[in-house]
Short mmCIF file of C-alpha atoms in Angstrom, two decimals:
data_model
loop_
_atom_site.label_atom_id
_atom_site.label_comp_id
_atom_site.label_asym_id
_atom_site.label_seq_id
_atom_site.Cartn_x
_atom_site.Cartn_y
_atom_site.Cartn_z
CA MET F 1 -71.02 37.58 -33.61
CA LYS F 2 -70.40 38.47 -30.00
CA THR F 3 -72.58 41.34 -28.58
CA LEU F 4 -72.30 44.23 -26.02
CA MET F 5 -74.63 42.36 -23.29
CA TRP F 6 -71.29 40.90 -21.68
CA LEU F 7 -69.74 44.35 -21.61
CA ALA F 8 -72.69 45.76 -20.09
CA CYS F 9 -72.81 43.23 -17.29
CA VAL F 10 -69.12 43.67 -16.40
CA ILE F 11 -69.48 47.37 -16.14
CA CYS F 12 -72.27 47.13 -13.83
CA ILE F 13 -70.33 45.04 -11.26
CA GLY F 14 -69.55 47.14 -8.08
CA CYS F 15 -71.81 50.02 -9.08
CA GLY F 16 -72.36 52.03 -5.92
CA LYS F 17 -69.45 50.71 -4.24
CA GLN F 18 -65.86 51.68 -4.32
CA ASP F 19 -64.26 50.33 -7.42
CA THR F 20 -61.96 47.11 -7.10
CA GLN F 21 -58.72 47.06 -9.12
CA GLU F 22 -60.23 44.54 -11.33
CA VAL F 23 -63.61 46.82 -12.01
CA GLN F 24 -61.10 49.80 -12.52
CA LEU F 25 -59.15 47.69 -15.21
CA GLN F 26 -62.35 46.73 -16.94
CA LYS F 27 -63.86 50.18 -17.17
CA ALA F 28 -60.72 51.59 -18.40
CA SER F 29 -60.22 49.04 -21.15
CA LEU F 30 -63.68 48.87 -23.04
CA GLN F 31 -64.95 52.07 -24.62
CA VAL F 32 -66.59 50.75 -27.62
CA THR F 33 -69.44 52.48 -29.21
CA ASN F 34 -72.47 50.86 -30.90
CA THR F 35 -71.36 52.96 -34.06
CA SER F 36 -67.82 51.44 -34.13
CA ILE F 37 -68.81 47.84 -34.42
CA GLN F 38 -72.21 48.08 -36.39
CA ASN F 39 -70.69 46.50 -39.31
CA SER F 40 -67.79 44.71 -37.79
CA ASP F 41 -66.91 41.90 -35.36
CA THR F 42 -65.46 42.44 -32.08
CA LEU F 43 -62.98 39.86 -30.45
CA TRP F 44 -62.14 40.18 -26.82
CA VAL F 45 -58.41 39.67 -25.75
CA ASP F 46 -57.82 36.37 -23.94
CA LYS F 47 -56.08 37.75 -20.88
CA LEU F 48 -54.81 34.07 -19.71
CA SER F 49 -53.45 33.36 -23.27
CA SER F 50 -51.85 36.78 -23.81
CA ASP F 51 -48.49 37.90 -22.62
CA VAL F 52 -46.23 41.10 -22.55
CA GLN F 53 -42.52 40.82 -21.76
CA TRP F 54 -40.66 44.01 -21.05
CA ILE F 55 -36.73 44.54 -21.26
CA GLY F 56 -35.20 47.53 -19.68
CA ARG F 57 -31.63 48.47 -20.34
CA LYS F 58 -28.86 50.38 -18.45
CA VAL F 59 -25.23 51.10 -19.05
CA THR F 60 -23.97 48.11 -17.27
CA GLY F 61 -26.52 45.65 -18.42
CA GLU F 62 -30.61 45.04 -18.52
CA HIS F 63 -33.26 43.47 -16.71
CA ASN F 64 -36.49 41.78 -18.04
CA GLY F 65 -39.71 40.32 -16.80
CA HIS F 66 -43.51 40.49 -17.62
CA ILE F 67 -46.74 42.61 -17.33
CA GLU F 68 -50.21 40.83 -17.42
CA VAL F 69 -52.61 41.66 -20.09
CA ALA F 70 -55.57 43.09 -18.26
CA GLY F 71 -58.08 42.97 -21.08
CA GLY F 72 -58.80 44.79 -24.33
CA PHE F 73 -60.44 44.07 -27.83
CA ILE F 74 -59.89 43.94 -31.55
CA ILE F 75 -62.52 45.09 -34.23
CA HIS F 76 -62.09 43.58 -37.59
CA ASN F 77 -64.33 43.50 -40.83
CA ASN F 78 -63.80 40.22 -42.88
CA GLY F 79 -60.54 39.66 -41.38
CA ASN F 80 -59.35 43.22 -41.90
CA LEU F 81 -58.39 44.83 -38.69
CA LYS F 82 -60.08 48.28 -37.90
CA SER F 83 -59.18 49.28 -34.40
CA GLY F 84 -58.73 48.04 -31.00
CA GLU F 85 -57.35 48.33 -27.64
CA ILE F 86 -54.89 46.42 -25.27
CA LEU F 87 -54.70 47.04 -21.64
CA MET F 88 -51.85 46.18 -19.34
CA ASN F 89 -51.93 45.81 -15.51
CA MET F 90 -48.93 47.84 -14.37
CA GLN F 91 -49.40 46.44 -10.73
CA SER F 92 -48.70 42.81 -12.13
CA ILE F 93 -44.82 43.81 -13.06
CA THR F 94 -42.57 40.89 -12.55
CA VAL F 95 -38.71 40.66 -12.66
CA ASP F 96 -37.57 37.40 -14.29
CA ASP F 97 -33.83 37.65 -14.58
CA ILE F 98 -32.93 38.17 -10.71
CA GLU F 99 -33.00 34.91 -8.63
CA ASN F 100 -32.30 36.52 -5.32
CA PRO F 101 -35.88 37.04 -3.86
CA LYS F 102 -34.92 40.07 -1.82
CA TRP F 103 -33.10 41.85 -4.92
CA ASN F 104 -35.82 40.76 -7.20
CA GLN F 105 -38.60 42.30 -4.95
CA LYS F 106 -36.77 45.33 -4.44
CA LEU F 107 -36.54 46.10 -8.29
CA VAL F 108 -40.22 45.16 -8.48
CA ASP F 109 -41.05 47.60 -5.63
CA HIS F 110 -38.87 50.37 -7.56
CA LEU F 111 -40.58 49.78 -10.83
CA LYS F 112 -43.84 50.26 -9.40
CA ASN F 113 -43.18 53.48 -7.25
CA ASP F 114 -43.10 57.01 -8.45
CA ASP F 115 -39.50 56.85 -9.76
CA PHE F 116 -40.84 54.70 -12.59
CA PHE F 117 -44.51 53.71 -13.24
CA ASN F 118 -46.50 54.44 -9.91
CA SER F 119 -48.60 51.68 -10.56
CA GLU F 120 -50.61 52.46 -7.41
CA LYS F 121 -51.87 55.57 -8.87
CA TYR F 122 -51.68 54.58 -12.55
CA PRO F 123 -52.73 50.85 -12.40
CA THR F 124 -53.14 50.60 -16.12
CA ALA F 125 -51.15 51.25 -19.38
CA LYS F 126 -52.90 50.85 -22.69
CA PHE F 127 -52.32 50.91 -26.50
CA VAL F 128 -55.15 51.95 -28.60
CA PHE F 129 -55.04 51.10 -32.35
CA SER F 130 -56.32 53.78 -34.68
CA GLU F 131 -54.85 52.54 -38.13
CA PHE F 132 -53.79 49.28 -39.68
CA LYS F 133 -52.00 48.97 -42.85
CA GLY F 134 -50.76 45.70 -44.39
CA LYS F 135 -51.39 41.91 -43.37
CA GLY F 136 -49.65 39.21 -41.83
CA ALA F 137 -45.83 39.66 -40.91
CA ASP F 138 -45.98 43.26 -42.59
CA THR F 139 -48.95 44.74 -40.43
CA HIS F 140 -48.14 48.36 -39.91
CA VAL F 141 -49.87 49.84 -36.90
CA ASN F 142 -50.74 53.56 -35.72
CA GLY F 143 -52.03 54.49 -32.34
CA ASN F 144 -51.52 55.98 -28.95
CA MET F 145 -49.61 54.66 -25.93
CA THR F 146 -50.69 55.87 -22.62
CA ILE F 147 -48.56 55.40 -19.52
CA ARG F 148 -48.84 57.40 -16.22
CA ASP F 149 -52.02 59.30 -17.71
CA LYS F 150 -49.50 60.54 -20.59
CA THR F 151 -50.56 59.66 -24.26
CA VAL F 152 -47.98 59.60 -26.93
CA PRO F 153 -48.57 58.63 -30.67
CA MET F 154 -46.57 55.72 -31.87
CA ASN F 155 -46.46 53.18 -34.69
CA PHE F 156 -44.85 49.82 -35.00
CA ILE F 157 -44.85 46.64 -37.32
CA PHE F 158 -46.18 43.40 -35.99
CA ASN F 159 -47.28 40.05 -37.18
CA THR F 160 -50.97 39.27 -37.15
CA VAL F 161 -53.20 36.27 -38.17
CA VAL F 162 -56.97 37.08 -38.17
CA ASP F 163 -59.97 34.89 -39.11
CA THR F 164 -63.55 35.13 -38.03
CA ASP F 165 -63.46 33.79 -34.60
CA SER F 166 -59.79 34.66 -33.41
CA SER F 167 -56.78 37.13 -33.84
CA HIS F 168 -53.22 36.38 -32.90
CA ALA F 169 -50.68 39.25 -32.85
CA THR F 170 -47.10 39.11 -32.04
CA GLY F 171 -44.29 41.85 -32.27
CA SER F 172 -42.14 44.23 -30.34
CA ILE F 173 -42.50 48.10 -29.70
CA ASN F 174 -39.59 50.32 -28.31
CA ILE F 175 -40.79 53.00 -26.11
CA ASP F 176 -39.12 56.07 -24.95
CA ARG F 177 -39.97 56.34 -21.12
CA SER F 178 -38.88 60.08 -21.26
CA LEU F 179 -42.06 60.82 -23.30
CA PHE F 180 -43.97 59.87 -20.33
CA GLU F 181 -42.19 61.76 -17.76
CA VAL F 182 -40.40 58.66 -16.40
CA LYS F 183 -37.10 60.49 -15.27
CA TYR F 184 -35.30 58.16 -12.84
CA GLY F 185 -31.58 57.46 -13.95
CA SER F 186 -32.40 59.08 -17.38
CA GLY F 187 -29.78 61.08 -19.31
CA THR F 188 -32.41 63.10 -20.73
CA PHE F 189 -33.14 64.79 -17.75
CA PHE F 190 -29.78 64.27 -15.56
CA GLU F 191 -26.20 64.91 -16.39
CA GLY F 192 -23.13 63.01 -14.89
CA LEU F 193 -24.96 59.76 -14.45
CA GLY F 194 -22.01 57.70 -15.55
CA ASP F 195 -22.42 53.82 -15.47
CA LYS F 196 -25.59 54.47 -13.15
CA MET F 197 -27.72 55.82 -16.27
CA ILE F 198 -30.60 53.76 -17.32
CA LEU F 199 -31.48 54.01 -20.97
CA ASP F 200 -34.79 55.94 -21.91
CA GLU F 201 -35.81 53.22 -24.28
CA PHE F 202 -37.36 50.06 -23.16
CA THR F 203 -38.91 47.20 -25.17
CA LEU F 204 -42.25 45.49 -24.99
CA ASN F 205 -42.48 41.95 -26.74
CA PHE F 206 -46.13 41.01 -26.99
CA ASN F 207 -48.29 37.81 -27.76
CA VAL F 208 -51.80 38.95 -27.77
CA ILE F 209 -54.65 36.53 -28.50
CA ALA F 210 -58.27 37.61 -28.98
CA ARG F 211 -61.39 35.57 -29.51
#
């Protein structure tokens, strides 16, 4: 069983100094108490093996890209999922469907500014798992999504495989950005947008591995 010694070392990095982005990500991610894992095993999210794809849609088409998984953990007891957290690095947003470098960077910059996710001010987004029901391809999850420092309850279904040493979860979640006050081009906040309207709902397709 992994212990919290590693966690303690990580959080101590940079103490007394201005936090780097990496330290901020680590601090935001790992809020585990001794009580919560006393009789359970903790699996740490493998950032390099995990991946999140985003898909955003507008009246005239759609765009897609990726967001790096910045960290997190999954707590289970004898293979039964109990709780967990997945952290996403909003400063890592990419656009994958625009080949022209100039227009690609223009959309990346727009997604990162205050019209959308303001990733400089809010460098992370996270989903905190509070309840799991079912197993395998019919795993129902309840939890809270935090974007731009606003937290909204959400639930979805994903496919998971859990054993004593690893957990692999795949699935999709549709998110209404208007609930997080992401207003740009939204028909919820503005009228008469016509074909310039950007749909409120976007999709995150995730592939998360914890070990």
